[in-house]
Coordinates of C-alpha atoms in Angstrom, one line a residue:
M1 CA 26.6 -69.1 -37.9
A2 CA 24.6 -69.4 -34.6
G3 CA 26.3 -70.5 -31.4
V4 CA 29.7 -69.8 -32.4
T5 CA 32.1 -70.1 -29.5
I6 CA 35.9 -69.2 -29.6
R7 CA 36.3 -73.1 -29.5
D8 CA 34.9 -73.0 -33.0
I9 CA 37.4 -69.9 -33.8
A10 CA 40.2 -72.4 -32.4
K11 CA 39.6 -75.3 -34.1
R12 CA 39.0 -73.0 -37.6
A13 CA 42.6 -70.8 -36.9
G14 CA 44.4 -74.3 -35.8
V15 CA 45.2 -72.5 -32.6
S16 CA 44.6 -72.7 -28.5
I17 CA 41.5 -71.2 -27.1
A18 CA 43.8 -69.0 -24.8
T19 CA 45.3 -67.8 -28.1
V20 CA 41.8 -66.5 -29.7
S21 CA 41.1 -65.0 -26.2
R22 CA 44.2 -62.9 -26.5
V23 CA 43.7 -62.0 -29.9
I24 CA 39.9 -60.6 -28.6
N25 CA 41.1 -59.0 -25.6
D26 CA 44.7 -57.7 -27.1
N27 CA 46.4 -58.2 -23.8
Y28 CA 48.9 -60.6 -24.6
Y29 CA 51.4 -60.4 -27.7
V30 CA 50.4 -62.6 -30.5
S31 CA 52.7 -63.1 -33.8
P32 CA 51.2 -61.0 -36.7
D33 CA 50.4 -64.1 -38.7
I34 CA 48.7 -66.0 -35.9
K35 CA 46.8 -63.2 -35.2
E36 CA 45.7 -62.7 -39.0
R37 CA 44.5 -66.4 -39.0
V38 CA 42.6 -65.8 -36.1
L39 CA 40.9 -62.5 -37.4
Q40 CA 40.1 -64.7 -40.4
A41 CA 38.4 -67.4 -38.8
I42 CA 36.4 -64.5 -37.0
E43 CA 35.2 -63.1 -40.0
E44 CA 34.2 -66.5 -41.8
L45 CA 32.4 -67.7 -38.9
H46 CA 30.7 -64.3 -38.1
Y47 CA 31.9 -64.9 -34.3
Y48 CA 31.5 -60.9 -34.6
P49 CA 29.6 -58.4 -36.5
N50 CA 31.6 -57.3 -39.3
S51 CA 32.3 -53.9 -38.1
V52 CA 33.8 -55.3 -34.8
A53 CA 35.7 -57.8 -36.7
R54 CA 37.1 -54.9 -38.9
S55 CA 38.3 -52.3 -36.0
L56 CA 40.2 -55.7 -34.5
K57 CA 42.0 -55.9 -37.8
N58 CA 42.6 -52.4 -38.3
D59 CA 43.4 -51.4 -34.6
A60 CA 41.1 -48.7 -35.0
T61 CA 37.4 -47.9 -33.3
N62 CA 37.6 -44.4 -34.0
T63 CA 36.9 -43.6 -30.3
I64 CA 39.0 -41.7 -27.8
G65 CA 38.7 -42.1 -23.9
F66 CA 38.6 -39.1 -21.6
L67 CA 39.4 -40.4 -18.0
V68 CA 38.6 -37.5 -15.3
S69 CA 38.8 -37.2 -11.6
D70 CA 35.2 -35.7 -10.9
I71 CA 33.1 -35.0 -14.2
S72 CA 30.5 -33.2 -12.0
N73 CA 32.9 -30.6 -11.8
N74 CA 32.0 -28.3 -14.7
Y75 CA 35.5 -27.5 -15.6
F76 CA 36.1 -31.2 -16.8
T77 CA 32.5 -31.0 -18.2
T78 CA 33.2 -27.9 -20.4
M79 CA 36.9 -29.5 -21.4
A80 CA 35.0 -32.7 -22.5
K81 CA 32.7 -30.9 -24.8
A82 CA 36.1 -28.9 -26.2
V83 CA 37.7 -32.1 -26.8
E84 CA 34.6 -33.5 -28.4
D85 CA 34.1 -30.8 -30.8
V86 CA 37.7 -31.1 -31.8
I87 CA 38.0 -34.9 -32.6
H88 CA 34.1 -35.3 -33.8
K89 CA 35.5 -33.0 -36.9
E90 CA 37.5 -36.3 -37.7
G91 CA 35.0 -38.8 -37.4
Y92 CA 35.9 -39.8 -33.9
N93 CA 33.8 -40.4 -30.6
L94 CA 34.2 -39.7 -27.2
I95 CA 33.9 -42.2 -24.2
V96 CA 33.7 -40.3 -20.8
C97 CA 34.8 -41.8 -17.4
S98 CA 35.2 -40.3 -13.7
T99 CA 37.3 -41.9 -11.2
E100 CA 36.2 -39.8 -8.2
D101 CA 40.0 -39.6 -7.5
K102 CA 40.1 -43.4 -6.4
K103 CA 42.7 -45.5 -7.4
E104 CA 40.9 -48.7 -8.0
R105 CA 38.6 -47.0 -10.0
E106 CA 40.9 -45.2 -12.3
L107 CA 42.7 -48.8 -12.9
E108 CA 39.0 -50.3 -13.6
Y109 CA 38.2 -47.7 -16.2
L110 CA 41.7 -48.0 -17.7
K111 CA 41.3 -51.7 -18.2
L112 CA 38.0 -51.2 -19.7
L113 CA 38.9 -48.6 -22.3
I114 CA 41.7 -50.5 -23.3
S115 CA 39.3 -53.8 -23.5
K116 CA 37.1 -51.0 -25.9
K117 CA 40.3 -50.7 -28.2
I118 CA 40.0 -47.0 -28.0
D119 CA 42.6 -45.2 -30.4
G120 CA 43.7 -43.0 -27.8
L121 CA 43.3 -41.6 -24.2
I122 CA 43.0 -38.0 -22.4
L123 CA 43.6 -38.6 -18.9
N124 CA 43.4 -36.6 -15.7
T125 CA 45.1 -39.0 -13.4
T126 CA 44.5 -39.8 -9.8
G127 CA 48.5 -39.9 -9.2
E128 CA 48.6 -43.3 -7.8
N129 CA 48.9 -45.8 -11.0
D130 CA 51.8 -44.3 -12.9
G131 CA 53.7 -47.4 -13.4
F132 CA 50.7 -48.8 -15.4
I133 CA 49.9 -45.6 -17.1
A134 CA 53.5 -44.9 -18.2
S135 CA 53.4 -49.0 -19.4
L136 CA 50.3 -48.0 -21.6
S137 CA 51.5 -45.2 -22.9
E138 CA 54.3 -47.2 -24.8
H139 CA 51.6 -48.9 -26.7
M140 CA 48.5 -46.1 -26.8
P141 CA 48.7 -42.5 -27.8
L142 CA 47.9 -40.6 -24.5
V143 CA 47.4 -37.0 -23.5
L144 CA 47.6 -35.8 -19.5
V145 CA 45.6 -33.0 -18.4
N146 CA 46.5 -30.8 -15.4
R147 CA 48.1 -33.7 -13.8
K148 CA 51.3 -35.4 -14.2
V149 CA 52.7 -39.0 -14.6
Y150 CA 56.0 -39.3 -12.5
S151 CA 57.9 -41.8 -14.8
D152 CA 60.7 -41.9 -16.8
K153 CA 58.9 -44.1 -19.3
F154 CA 55.9 -42.1 -19.9
K155 CA 55.5 -41.5 -23.7
G156 CA 52.9 -38.6 -24.4
D157 CA 51.8 -35.2 -24.1
F158 CA 50.9 -32.8 -21.0
I159 CA 49.0 -29.7 -20.8
D160 CA 48.4 -27.4 -17.6
S161 CA 48.6 -23.9 -16.6
D162 CA 51.5 -22.9 -14.7
N163 CA 50.2 -23.8 -10.9
I164 CA 53.2 -22.3 -9.1
Q165 CA 52.9 -19.0 -10.6
G166 CA 49.5 -18.8 -10.3
A167 CA 49.2 -19.6 -6.5
Y168 CA 52.1 -17.2 -6.0
N169 CA 50.1 -14.6 -7.7
L170 CA 46.9 -15.1 -5.4
V171 CA 49.2 -14.9 -2.5
S172 CA 51.2 -12.0 -4.1
Y173 CA 48.1 -10.2 -4.3
L174 CA 46.8 -10.5 -0.9
L175 CA 50.2 -9.7 0.5
S176 CA 50.1 -6.2 -1.7
L177 CA 46.9 -5.5 0.0
G178 CA 48.4 -6.3 3.6
H179 CA 47.6 -9.4 4.3
R180 CA 50.2 -11.5 6.4
K181 CA 48.0 -14.1 8.2
I182 CA 47.0 -16.0 5.3
G183 CA 45.2 -19.5 5.2
V184 CA 45.2 -22.3 2.6
I185 CA 43.1 -24.9 1.7
N186 CA 44.8 -27.3 -0.3
G187 CA 44.0 -30.1 -2.7
M188 CA 45.7 -33.4 -2.6
L189 CA 49.5 -33.0 -2.0
T190 CA 49.7 -36.4 -4.1
V191 CA 49.1 -35.1 -7.2
S192 CA 51.1 -32.4 -9.4
T193 CA 48.6 -29.7 -9.0
G194 CA 48.4 -29.9 -5.5
K195 CA 52.1 -30.4 -4.8
E196 CA 52.7 -27.1 -7.5
R197 CA 50.0 -24.7 -6.0
F198 CA 51.3 -25.2 -2.6
K199 CA 54.6 -24.5 -3.7
G200 CA 53.6 -21.4 -5.2
F201 CA 52.0 -20.5 -1.6
V202 CA 55.1 -21.4 0.1
K203 CA 57.3 -19.2 -2.1
A204 CA 55.2 -16.1 -1.9
M205 CA 54.8 -16.5 1.7
S206 CA 58.5 -16.9 2.1
E207 CA 59.4 -13.7 0.3
V208 CA 57.7 -11.6 3.3
G209 CA 59.7 -13.6 5.9
I210 CA 56.8 -16.3 6.7
E211 CA 57.4 -20.0 7.1
V212 CA 55.3 -22.4 5.9
N213 CA 55.5 -25.9 7.4
G214 CA 53.8 -28.8 9.3
D215 CA 53.3 -26.3 12.0
Y216 CA 51.6 -23.8 10.1
P217 CA 48.5 -22.8 11.7
Y218 CA 46.7 -21.9 8.9
R219 CA 46.8 -24.9 6.9
Y220 CA 44.4 -27.7 5.6
D221 CA 45.3 -30.4 3.4
G222 CA 42.2 -31.3 1.5
D223 CA 41.2 -33.4 -1.6
F224 CA 39.7 -30.9 -4.2
T225 CA 36.1 -31.9 -3.2
L226 CA 33.4 -29.7 -2.0
E227 CA 33.5 -31.4 1.7
S228 CA 37.0 -30.4 1.9
G229 CA 36.5 -26.9 1.3
Y230 CA 33.7 -26.9 4.3
Q231 CA 36.1 -28.5 6.3
G232 CA 39.1 -26.6 5.7
A233 CA 37.3 -23.2 6.5
T234 CA 35.8 -24.8 9.9
K235 CA 39.3 -25.9 10.5
I236 CA 41.3 -22.6 9.7
M237 CA 38.4 -20.3 11.1
S238 CA 38.7 -22.1 14.1
A239 CA 41.7 -20.9 15.4
S240 CA 41.7 -18.2 18.0
D241 CA 44.0 -16.0 16.4
K242 CA 42.3 -15.9 13.0
P243 CA 43.6 -15.2 9.8
S244 CA 42.4 -12.5 7.6
A245 CA 42.5 -14.2 4.2
I246 CA 42.5 -17.8 2.8
V247 CA 43.8 -19.0 -0.3
I248 CA 41.9 -21.8 -1.9
M249 CA 43.3 -24.3 -4.2
N250 CA 40.3 -25.2 -6.7
N251 CA 36.8 -24.3 -7.6
V252 CA 35.2 -27.0 -6.1
M253 CA 36.4 -26.3 -2.7
T254 CA 35.5 -22.9 -2.9
M255 CA 32.2 -23.5 -3.2
G256 CA 32.6 -25.8 0.1
A257 CA 34.3 -22.8 1.8
L258 CA 31.7 -20.3 0.9
K259 CA 29.2 -22.5 1.9
Y260 CA 30.6 -22.7 5.3
F261 CA 31.0 -18.9 5.7
R262 CA 27.2 -18.6 4.6
S263 CA 26.1 -20.9 7.2
N264 CA 28.1 -19.6 10.1
G265 CA 27.3 -15.8 9.3
I266 CA 30.8 -14.9 8.3
D267 CA 31.0 -12.2 5.8
V268 CA 33.2 -11.9 2.9
P269 CA 35.5 -10.0 2.6
N270 CA 34.6 -8.0 6.0
D271 CA 35.7 -10.9 7.9
I272 CA 37.6 -13.2 5.7
S273 CA 39.0 -12.4 2.4
I274 CA 39.5 -15.2 -0.1
A275 CA 41.3 -15.9 -3.0
A276 CA 40.5 -19.0 -5.2
Y277 CA 42.5 -21.2 -7.9
G278 CA 40.4 -21.9 -11.0
N279 CA 37.0 -20.6 -12.6
I280 CA 33.7 -20.6 -11.0
D281 CA 30.4 -21.2 -12.8
N282 CA 28.3 -18.1 -13.3
I283 CA 30.6 -16.2 -11.0
E284 CA 28.8 -12.9 -12.1
L285 CA 26.0 -13.7 -10.5
M286 CA 27.0 -14.7 -7.1
Y287 CA 27.0 -12.0 -4.2
V288 CA 30.4 -12.8 -3.5
Q289 CA 32.8 -13.0 -6.4
P290 CA 36.0 -14.3 -5.3
T291 CA 39.3 -12.9 -6.8
I292 CA 40.8 -16.0 -9.1
V293 CA 43.3 -17.1 -11.1
T294 CA 41.8 -18.7 -14.4
L295 CA 41.9 -22.2 -15.6
N296 CA 40.6 -22.0 -18.9
A297 CA 38.9 -25.3 -19.3
W298 CA 37.8 -25.0 -23.4
V299 CA 41.5 -23.9 -24.4
I300 CA 42.9 -26.8 -22.4
G301 CA 40.2 -29.3 -24.1
N302 CA 40.8 -28.0 -27.5
K303 CA 44.5 -28.1 -27.3
A304 CA 44.3 -31.8 -25.8
G305 CA 41.7 -32.7 -28.7
E306 CA 44.3 -31.3 -31.3
M307 CA 47.2 -33.2 -29.3
I308 CA 45.6 -36.9 -29.2
L309 CA 44.8 -36.4 -32.9
E310 CA 48.1 -35.8 -33.9
R311 CA 49.7 -38.6 -31.7
I312 CA 46.9 -40.8 -33.3
K313 CA 48.3 -40.1 -36.7
N314 CA 52.1 -40.4 -35.9
K315 CA 52.7 -42.7 -32.5
A316 CA 56.3 -41.2 -33.0
V317 CA 55.8 -37.8 -32.0
S318 CA 58.4 -37.0 -29.1
N319 CA 56.8 -36.0 -25.7
R320 CA 55.5 -32.2 -25.6
E321 CA 54.5 -30.3 -22.9
V322 CA 52.3 -26.8 -22.9
I323 CA 51.8 -24.8 -20.1
Y324 CA 49.3 -21.8 -20.2
V325 CA 50.3 -18.8 -18.0
P326 CA 47.2 -18.0 -15.6
Q327 CA 45.0 -14.6 -15.4
L328 CA 44.5 -13.2 -12.2
I329 CA 40.9 -11.8 -12.3
E330 CA 39.7 -9.6 -9.3
G331 CA 36.3 -10.0 -7.7
N332 CA 34.9 -8.5 -4.6
S333 CA 36.1 -11.2 -2.0
V334 CA 39.3 -9.6 -0.7
K335 CA 39.4 -6.4 1.6
K336 CA 42.3 -4.4 1.8
I337 CA 44.3 -4.3 5.5
E338 CA 45.1 -0.6 6.2
S339 CA 48.7 0.3 6.9
N340 CA 48.1 1.2 10.4
Q341 CA 46.2 -2.4 10.9
M342 CA 49.3 -4.4 9.1
Y343 CA 50.8 -7.2 11.2
S344 CA 53.1 -10.2 10.9
L345 CA 52.6 -14.0 11.7
S346 CA 54.4 -15.3 14.9
C347 CA 53.9 -19.0 15.5

């Protein structure tokens, strides 16, 4: 029927226009019998293509959302491919969105994905919409990757590496080679990855009697971007009493720091040693190959795909958590401090 409107649907179903809108958008509760009448009217009047009407009626679209902070980071691109490989075998498609770590953009995409009636969501959150996400998780299968939602009401799964241990291992490695003046370029401390990696740094430094607080001279709190890696290196290396090493808390910031070192003729590791959290693309082709602790995006993506499918099939599954142990891989970016050159930090 040409020119059918929701007014026609409302008249056929014997309900208000507002009720029809609620059924179509699925944004307010409508009793099952009224919802059935509206869906029947939609099918009879061909207001939607039959396939869309069926998806409304069956509450299934065979699509899964994947919302991440930065899809330009190959870590998330790899993860998306791993998720897609798993879910495609079960007849599901993937919708990928990137928030650029912006609260408003994340909320906008969450509402968009809800309107698309996705069957489940894999989320790397900004950490600023926890209440909304917790509420959403009560109705939608949800798996978190790398970043937690701090709410007792959250229902779903969480997958990550052990951030505290990974950062601790990086710093301990530097300490074992004689470094004491160690800088740190943090990611956002408002998200779990940022908090936990910094905690691992503080823990390792405290074990050799070095307190890391707000006055620590070799600290920069960034936001996991290339620019903050560059700015962090700029700030830390401007100290009159320069550090001998810097720990950088993600792969993208590491590239920003390396850009700064290259632009300013700073030799790694002879002028500064660096160690980084997370895999770096094509590291074997780089002249400077940073010592890293690994984050295996493929493994995490595969697991996220498996868990979201399990949760779609059984929404009563209890909350689950999978934490992988990161591995330290030595590169050529760290220089040993000889015993006669060792020193302690004083500040």
